[in-house]
Short mmCIF file of C-alpha atoms in Angstrom, two decimals:
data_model
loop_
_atom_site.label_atom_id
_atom_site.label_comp_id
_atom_site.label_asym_id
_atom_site.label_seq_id
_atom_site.Cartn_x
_atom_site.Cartn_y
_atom_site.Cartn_z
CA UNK A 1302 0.00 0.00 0.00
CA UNK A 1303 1.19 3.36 -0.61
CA UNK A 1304 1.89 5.47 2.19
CA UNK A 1305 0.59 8.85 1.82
CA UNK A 1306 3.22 11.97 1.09
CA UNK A 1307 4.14 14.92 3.80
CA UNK A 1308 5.08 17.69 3.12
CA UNK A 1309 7.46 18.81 5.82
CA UNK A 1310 8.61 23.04 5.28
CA UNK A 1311 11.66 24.61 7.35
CA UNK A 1312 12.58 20.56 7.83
CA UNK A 1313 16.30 22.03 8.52
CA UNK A 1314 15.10 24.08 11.62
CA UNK A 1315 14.96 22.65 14.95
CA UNK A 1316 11.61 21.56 14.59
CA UNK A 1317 11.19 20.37 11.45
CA UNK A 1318 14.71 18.17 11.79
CA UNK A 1319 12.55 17.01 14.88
CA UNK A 1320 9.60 16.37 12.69
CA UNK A 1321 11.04 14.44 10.11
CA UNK A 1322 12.62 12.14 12.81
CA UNK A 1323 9.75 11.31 14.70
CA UNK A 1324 7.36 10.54 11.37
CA UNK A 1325 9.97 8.69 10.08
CA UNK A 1326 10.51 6.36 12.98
CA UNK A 1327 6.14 6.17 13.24
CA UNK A 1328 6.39 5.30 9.38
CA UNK A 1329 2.76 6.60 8.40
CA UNK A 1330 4.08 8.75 5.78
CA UNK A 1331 6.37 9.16 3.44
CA UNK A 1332 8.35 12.05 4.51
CA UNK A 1333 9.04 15.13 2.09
CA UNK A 1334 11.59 17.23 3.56
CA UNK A 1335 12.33 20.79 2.47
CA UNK A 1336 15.84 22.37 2.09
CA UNK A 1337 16.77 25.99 0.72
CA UNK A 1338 20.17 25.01 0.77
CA UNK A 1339 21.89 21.84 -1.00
CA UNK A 1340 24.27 20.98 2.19
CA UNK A 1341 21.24 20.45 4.12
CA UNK A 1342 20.45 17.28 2.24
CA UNK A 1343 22.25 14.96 3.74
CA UNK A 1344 21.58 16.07 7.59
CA UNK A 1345 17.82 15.47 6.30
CA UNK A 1346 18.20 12.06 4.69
CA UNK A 1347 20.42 11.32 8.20
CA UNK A 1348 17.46 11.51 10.50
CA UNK A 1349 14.51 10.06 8.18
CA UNK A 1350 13.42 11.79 5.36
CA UNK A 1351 12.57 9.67 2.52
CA UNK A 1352 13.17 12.40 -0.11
CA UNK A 1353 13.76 15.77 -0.38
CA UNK A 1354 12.81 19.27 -2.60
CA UNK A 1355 14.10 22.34 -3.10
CA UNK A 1356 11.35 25.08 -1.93
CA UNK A 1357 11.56 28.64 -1.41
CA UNK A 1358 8.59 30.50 0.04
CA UNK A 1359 9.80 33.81 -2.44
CA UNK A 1360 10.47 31.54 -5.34
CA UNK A 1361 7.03 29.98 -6.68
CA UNK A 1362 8.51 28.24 -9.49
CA UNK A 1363 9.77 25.72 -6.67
CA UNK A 1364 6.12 24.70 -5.49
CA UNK A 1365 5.12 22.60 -7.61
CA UNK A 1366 7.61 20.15 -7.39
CA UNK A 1367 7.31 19.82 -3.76
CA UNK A 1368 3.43 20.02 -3.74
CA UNK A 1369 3.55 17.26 -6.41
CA UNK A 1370 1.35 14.50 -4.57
CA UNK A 1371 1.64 15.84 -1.16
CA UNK A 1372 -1.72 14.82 1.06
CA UNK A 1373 -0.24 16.54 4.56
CA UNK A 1374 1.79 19.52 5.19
CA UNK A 1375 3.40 20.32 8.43
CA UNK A 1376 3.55 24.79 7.33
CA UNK A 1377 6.30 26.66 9.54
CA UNK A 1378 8.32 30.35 8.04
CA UNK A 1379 10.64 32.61 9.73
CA UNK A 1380 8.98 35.97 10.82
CA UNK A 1381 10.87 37.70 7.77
CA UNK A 1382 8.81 35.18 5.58
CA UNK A 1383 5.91 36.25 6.25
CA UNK A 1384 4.79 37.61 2.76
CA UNK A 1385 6.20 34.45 0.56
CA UNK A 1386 3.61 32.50 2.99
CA UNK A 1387 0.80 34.48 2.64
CA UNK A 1388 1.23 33.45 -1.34
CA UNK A 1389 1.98 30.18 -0.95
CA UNK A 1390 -1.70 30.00 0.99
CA UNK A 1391 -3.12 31.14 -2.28
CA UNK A 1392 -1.42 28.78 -4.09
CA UNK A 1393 -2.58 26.06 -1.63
CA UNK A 1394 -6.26 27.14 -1.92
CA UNK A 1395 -5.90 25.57 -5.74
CA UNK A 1396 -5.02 22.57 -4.41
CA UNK A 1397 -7.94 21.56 -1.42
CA UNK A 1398 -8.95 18.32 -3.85
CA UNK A 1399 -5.51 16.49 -2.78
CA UNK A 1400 -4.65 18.33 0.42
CA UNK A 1401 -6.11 17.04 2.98
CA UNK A 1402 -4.68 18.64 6.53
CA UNK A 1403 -2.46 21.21 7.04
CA UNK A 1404 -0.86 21.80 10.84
CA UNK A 1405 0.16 25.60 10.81
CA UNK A 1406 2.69 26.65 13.55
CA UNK A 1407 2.06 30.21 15.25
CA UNK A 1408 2.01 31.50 18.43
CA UNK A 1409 0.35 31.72 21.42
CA UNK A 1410 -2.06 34.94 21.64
CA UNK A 1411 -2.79 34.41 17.58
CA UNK A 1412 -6.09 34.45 18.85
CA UNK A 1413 -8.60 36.20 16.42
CA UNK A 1414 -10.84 33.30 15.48
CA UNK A 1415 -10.89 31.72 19.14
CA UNK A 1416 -11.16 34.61 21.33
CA UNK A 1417 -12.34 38.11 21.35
CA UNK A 1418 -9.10 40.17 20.08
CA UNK A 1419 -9.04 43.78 19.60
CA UNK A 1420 -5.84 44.10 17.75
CA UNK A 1421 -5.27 47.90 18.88
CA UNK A 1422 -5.72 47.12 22.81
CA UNK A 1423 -3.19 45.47 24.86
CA UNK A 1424 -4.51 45.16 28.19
CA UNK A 1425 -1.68 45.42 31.06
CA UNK A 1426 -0.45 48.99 29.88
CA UNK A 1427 -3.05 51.27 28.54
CA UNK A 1428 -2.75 52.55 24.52
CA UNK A 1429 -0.65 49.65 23.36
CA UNK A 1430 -1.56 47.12 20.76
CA UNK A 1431 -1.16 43.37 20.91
CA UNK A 1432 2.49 42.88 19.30
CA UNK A 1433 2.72 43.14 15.82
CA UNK A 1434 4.45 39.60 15.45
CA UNK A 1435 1.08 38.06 17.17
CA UNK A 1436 -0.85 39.77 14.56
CA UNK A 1437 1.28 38.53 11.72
CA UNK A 1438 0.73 34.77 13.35
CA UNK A 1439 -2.81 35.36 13.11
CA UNK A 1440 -2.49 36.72 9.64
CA UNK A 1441 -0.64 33.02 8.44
CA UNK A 1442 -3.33 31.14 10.77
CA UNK A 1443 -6.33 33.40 8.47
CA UNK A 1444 -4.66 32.46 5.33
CA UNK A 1445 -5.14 28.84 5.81
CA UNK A 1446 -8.14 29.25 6.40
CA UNK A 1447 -9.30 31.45 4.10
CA UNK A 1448 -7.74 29.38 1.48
CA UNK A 1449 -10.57 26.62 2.08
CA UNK A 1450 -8.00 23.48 3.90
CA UNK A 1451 -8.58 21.42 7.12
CA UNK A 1452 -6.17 23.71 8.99
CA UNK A 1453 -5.01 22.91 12.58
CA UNK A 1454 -2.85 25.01 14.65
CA UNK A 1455 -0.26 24.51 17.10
CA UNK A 1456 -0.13 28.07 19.01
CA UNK A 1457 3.55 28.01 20.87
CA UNK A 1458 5.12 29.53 23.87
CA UNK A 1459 8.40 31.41 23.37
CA UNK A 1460 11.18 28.50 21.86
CA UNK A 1461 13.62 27.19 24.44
CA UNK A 1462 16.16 26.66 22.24
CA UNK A 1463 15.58 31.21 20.80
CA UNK A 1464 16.07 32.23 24.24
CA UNK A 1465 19.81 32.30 24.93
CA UNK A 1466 21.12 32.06 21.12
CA UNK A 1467 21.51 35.99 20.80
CA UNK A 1468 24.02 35.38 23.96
CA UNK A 1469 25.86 32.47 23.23
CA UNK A 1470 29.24 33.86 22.60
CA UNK A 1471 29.02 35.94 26.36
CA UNK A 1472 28.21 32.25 27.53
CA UNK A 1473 30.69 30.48 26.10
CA UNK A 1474 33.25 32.93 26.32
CA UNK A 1475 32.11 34.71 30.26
CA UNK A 1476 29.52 32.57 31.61
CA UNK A 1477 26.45 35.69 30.81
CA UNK A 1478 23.42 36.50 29.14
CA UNK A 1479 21.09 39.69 29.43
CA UNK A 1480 17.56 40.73 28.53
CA UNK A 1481 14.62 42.28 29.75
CA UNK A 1482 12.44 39.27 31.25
CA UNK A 1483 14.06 39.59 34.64
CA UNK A 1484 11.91 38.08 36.93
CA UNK A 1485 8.65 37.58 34.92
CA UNK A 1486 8.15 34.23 34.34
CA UNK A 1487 7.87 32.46 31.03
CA UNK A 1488 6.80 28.81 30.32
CA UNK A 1489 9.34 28.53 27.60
CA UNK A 1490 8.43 25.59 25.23
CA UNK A 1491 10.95 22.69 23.62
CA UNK A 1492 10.81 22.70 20.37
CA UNK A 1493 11.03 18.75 20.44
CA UNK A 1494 8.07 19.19 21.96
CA UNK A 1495 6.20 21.55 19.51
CA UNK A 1496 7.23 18.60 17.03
CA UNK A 1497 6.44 15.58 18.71
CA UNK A 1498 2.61 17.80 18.96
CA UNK A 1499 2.66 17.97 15.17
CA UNK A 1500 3.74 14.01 14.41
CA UNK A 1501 0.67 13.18 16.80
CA UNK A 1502 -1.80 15.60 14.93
CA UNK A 1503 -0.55 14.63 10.87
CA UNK A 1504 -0.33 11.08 12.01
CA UNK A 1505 -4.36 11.03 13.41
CA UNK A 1506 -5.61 13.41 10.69
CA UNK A 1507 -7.87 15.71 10.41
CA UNK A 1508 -11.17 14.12 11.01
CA UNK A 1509 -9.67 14.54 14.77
CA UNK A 1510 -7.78 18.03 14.69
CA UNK A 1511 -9.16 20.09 11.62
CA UNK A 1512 -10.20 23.16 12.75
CA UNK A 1513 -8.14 23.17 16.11
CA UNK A 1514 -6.22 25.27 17.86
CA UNK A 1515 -3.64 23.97 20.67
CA UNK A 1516 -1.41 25.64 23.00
CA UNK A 1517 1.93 24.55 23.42
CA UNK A 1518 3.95 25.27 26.39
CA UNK A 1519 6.47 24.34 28.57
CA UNK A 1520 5.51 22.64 32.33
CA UNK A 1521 6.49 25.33 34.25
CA UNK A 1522 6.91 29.20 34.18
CA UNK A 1523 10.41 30.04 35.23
CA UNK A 1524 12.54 33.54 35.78
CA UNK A 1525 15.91 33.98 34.27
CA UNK A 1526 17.93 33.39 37.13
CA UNK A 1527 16.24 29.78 36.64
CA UNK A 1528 16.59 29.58 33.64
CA UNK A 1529 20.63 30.67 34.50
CA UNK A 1530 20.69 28.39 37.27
CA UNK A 1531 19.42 25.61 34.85
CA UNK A 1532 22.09 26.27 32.21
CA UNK A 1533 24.86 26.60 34.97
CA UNK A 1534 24.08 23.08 36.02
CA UNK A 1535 23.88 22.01 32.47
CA UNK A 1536 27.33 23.40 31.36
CA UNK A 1537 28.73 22.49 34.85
CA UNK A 1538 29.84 26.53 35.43
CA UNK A 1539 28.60 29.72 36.73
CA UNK A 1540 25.93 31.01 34.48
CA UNK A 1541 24.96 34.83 35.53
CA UNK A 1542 21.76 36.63 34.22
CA UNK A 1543 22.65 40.51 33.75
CA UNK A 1544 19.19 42.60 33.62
CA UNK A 1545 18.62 44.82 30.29
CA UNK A 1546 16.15 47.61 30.18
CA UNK A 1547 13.95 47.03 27.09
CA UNK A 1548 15.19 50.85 25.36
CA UNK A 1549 18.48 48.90 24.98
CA UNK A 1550 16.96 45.49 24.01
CA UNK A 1551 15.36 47.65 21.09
CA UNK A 1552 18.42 49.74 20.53
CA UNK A 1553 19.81 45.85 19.86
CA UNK A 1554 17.09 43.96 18.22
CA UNK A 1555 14.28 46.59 16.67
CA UNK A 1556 10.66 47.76 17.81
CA UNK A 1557 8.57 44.84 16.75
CA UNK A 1558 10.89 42.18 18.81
CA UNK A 1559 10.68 44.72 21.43
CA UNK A 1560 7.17 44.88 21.84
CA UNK A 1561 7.01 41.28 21.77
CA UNK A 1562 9.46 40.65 24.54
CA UNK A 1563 6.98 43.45 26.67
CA UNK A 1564 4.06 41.05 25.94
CA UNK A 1565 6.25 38.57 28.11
CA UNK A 1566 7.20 40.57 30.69
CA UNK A 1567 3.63 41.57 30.90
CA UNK A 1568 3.06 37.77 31.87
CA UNK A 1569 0.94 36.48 28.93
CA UNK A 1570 2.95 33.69 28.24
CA UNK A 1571 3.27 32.84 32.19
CA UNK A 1572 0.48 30.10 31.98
CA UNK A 1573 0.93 26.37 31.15
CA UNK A 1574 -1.47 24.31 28.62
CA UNK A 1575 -2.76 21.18 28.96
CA UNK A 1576 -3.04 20.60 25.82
CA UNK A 1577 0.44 19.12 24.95
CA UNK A 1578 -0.38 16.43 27.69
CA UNK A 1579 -4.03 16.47 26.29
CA UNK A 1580 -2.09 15.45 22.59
CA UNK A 1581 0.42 12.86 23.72
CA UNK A 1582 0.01 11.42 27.45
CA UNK A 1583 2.59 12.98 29.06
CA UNK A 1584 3.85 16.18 30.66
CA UNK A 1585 5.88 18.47 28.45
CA UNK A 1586 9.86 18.46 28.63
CA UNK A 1587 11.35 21.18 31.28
CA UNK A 1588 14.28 23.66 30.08
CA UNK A 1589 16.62 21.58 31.97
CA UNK A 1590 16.26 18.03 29.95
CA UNK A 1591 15.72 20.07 27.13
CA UNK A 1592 19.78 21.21 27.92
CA UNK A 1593 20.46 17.56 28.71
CA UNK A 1594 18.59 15.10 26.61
CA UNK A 1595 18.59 14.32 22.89
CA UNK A 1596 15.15 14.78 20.76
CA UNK A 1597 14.40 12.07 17.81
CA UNK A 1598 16.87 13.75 15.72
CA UNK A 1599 19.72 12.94 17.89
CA UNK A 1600 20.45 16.80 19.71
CA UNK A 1601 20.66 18.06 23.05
CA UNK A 1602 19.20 21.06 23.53
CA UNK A 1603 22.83 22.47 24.44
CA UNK A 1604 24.14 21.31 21.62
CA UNK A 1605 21.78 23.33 19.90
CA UNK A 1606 22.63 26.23 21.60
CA UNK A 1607 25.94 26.91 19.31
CA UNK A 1608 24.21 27.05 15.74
CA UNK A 1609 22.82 29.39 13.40
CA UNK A 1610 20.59 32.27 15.35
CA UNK A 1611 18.17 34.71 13.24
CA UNK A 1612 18.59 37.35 15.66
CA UNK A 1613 21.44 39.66 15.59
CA UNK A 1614 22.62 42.32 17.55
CA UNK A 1615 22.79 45.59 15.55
CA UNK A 1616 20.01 44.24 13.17
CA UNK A 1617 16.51 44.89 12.97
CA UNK A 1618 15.50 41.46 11.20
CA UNK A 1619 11.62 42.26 11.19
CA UNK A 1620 11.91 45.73 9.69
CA UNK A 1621 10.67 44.17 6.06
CA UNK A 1622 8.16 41.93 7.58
CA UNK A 1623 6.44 44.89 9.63
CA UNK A 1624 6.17 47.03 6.29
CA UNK A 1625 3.55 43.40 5.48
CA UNK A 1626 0.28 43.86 4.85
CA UNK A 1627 -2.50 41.35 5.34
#
């Protein structure tokens, strides 16, 4: 019999590496792994993927060789992405006859169609908006939808594995890292987690998860000098958290990651779901044996920790996206 294709997008991040692993080793599908760049290939083929296309959400000439007889689609972009998705949707709504599920990831507070959301009122400090990067979630949730397919959303908590990365040279090197969460507390998510969520809901379909929306967190909200402490006994040294207003966090990173890293100290992404326990049986993985313990694709989370980071000191990386319309 044959198995029916995935289509897995950003398979070379942390998650979809993760993704491809564990749907692999369940061998329901026959897993289609994206790569935007050729050395990826063989990390991919390494941890599961059965074959593997060229795609580029800018570049639409390379859809329809990875759509080509795709059934499932596991949809994840960068932030700077965000237009080349909101295309790709289009291109998608063309195609509902032989797609039959798509799980979206986005974010938590994404929540337009499953809460009442006022986009221009953010409600622990009075005149702000909810954070432009929610709203573009919400835009690439809406596109989906709009587009006609059996849609299901996993809405994260802030990634584990993006906390530190903008600091991991002043870890390495001096045993620090600074921002501005201080002591709100965050229940930071593992991305093995967020993918091990996705493998359950592509692998039991849509007749149980279109048209739902989970929220994926981590088991417990924790400050960063727990988060420090954590690392410290990870690395086996002295890990210090140095406080950061949030005028120099934007002077560093840009207004619209700004105003999202507010939204956390603000405490909206304090709570912890049950749905990740609700999905697979069992409690999500804490920040420490995220550190400590390898995912299906073979990683620690501290190994992690060294590569490739999308944020950069000195650059705003959202200043195309925000210029996005939806």
């Amino acid at each position: 019999m044959t198995k029916p294709v995935v289509l897995v997008t950003s398979a070379t991040g942390r998650i979809g590496k993760e993704l491809v692993a564990r749907l692999s080793q369940a061998g329901e599908f026959t897993v289609r792994a994206c790569y935007h760049s050729e050395s990826k290939v063989a990390d991919l083929k390494a941890v599961g993927a059965d074959e593997t296309v060229f795609f580029d959400l800018n570049d639409a000439a390379t859809w329809d060789a990875a759509l080509q007889g795709v059934s499932a689609i596991y949809s994840a972009s960068l932030d700077p992405m965000l237009e080349g998705h909101l295309n790709f949707c289009k291109e998608l709504g063309n195609r509902t006859d032989s797609i039959k599920h798509v799980v979206r990831v986005s974010c938590m507070g994404a929540d337009t169609n499953t809460a009442s959301y006022e986009a221009d009122q953010h409600s622990s400090r009075e005149g702000a908006s909810i954070p432009l990067m929610l709203q573009h979630y919400w835009w690439g949730e809406k596109a989906l939808i709009e587009a006609g397919l059996n849609v299901t959303v996993l809405r994260n908590n802030f990634f584990m594995n993006h906390l530190l990365k903008t600091d991991c040279d002043n870890i390495a090197q001096e045993g620090w890292f600074t921002n501005p969460l201080g002591k709100a507390r965050n229940s930071f998510v593992a991305t093995r987690d967020i993918a091990e969520a996705a493998a359950v809901v592509l692998t039991e379909g849509p007749d149980r998860h279109s048209n739902k929306f989970y929220d994926i967190t981590g088991p417990q909200p924790q400050t960063m000098a727990e988060i420090a402490a954590d690392l410290g006994r990870a690395m086996d040294k002295d890990i210090e958290y140095r406080p950061q207003s949030m005028e120099s966090f934007e002077a560093d990173f840009g207004a619209t990651r700004a105003e999202f890293f507010e939204y956390l100290v603000n405490g909206f992404y304090c709570r912890c779901s049950p749905d990740f326990y609700n999905l697979t049986g069992h409690k999500p993985t804490s920040y420490y044996d995220y550190l400590t313990t390898k995912g299906a694709s073979g990683e620690t989370g501290l190994e992690e920790l060294w590569q490739g980071n999308l944020w950069k000191k000195g650059e705003d990386a959202m200043k195309e996206a925000a210029a996005v319309k939806s």
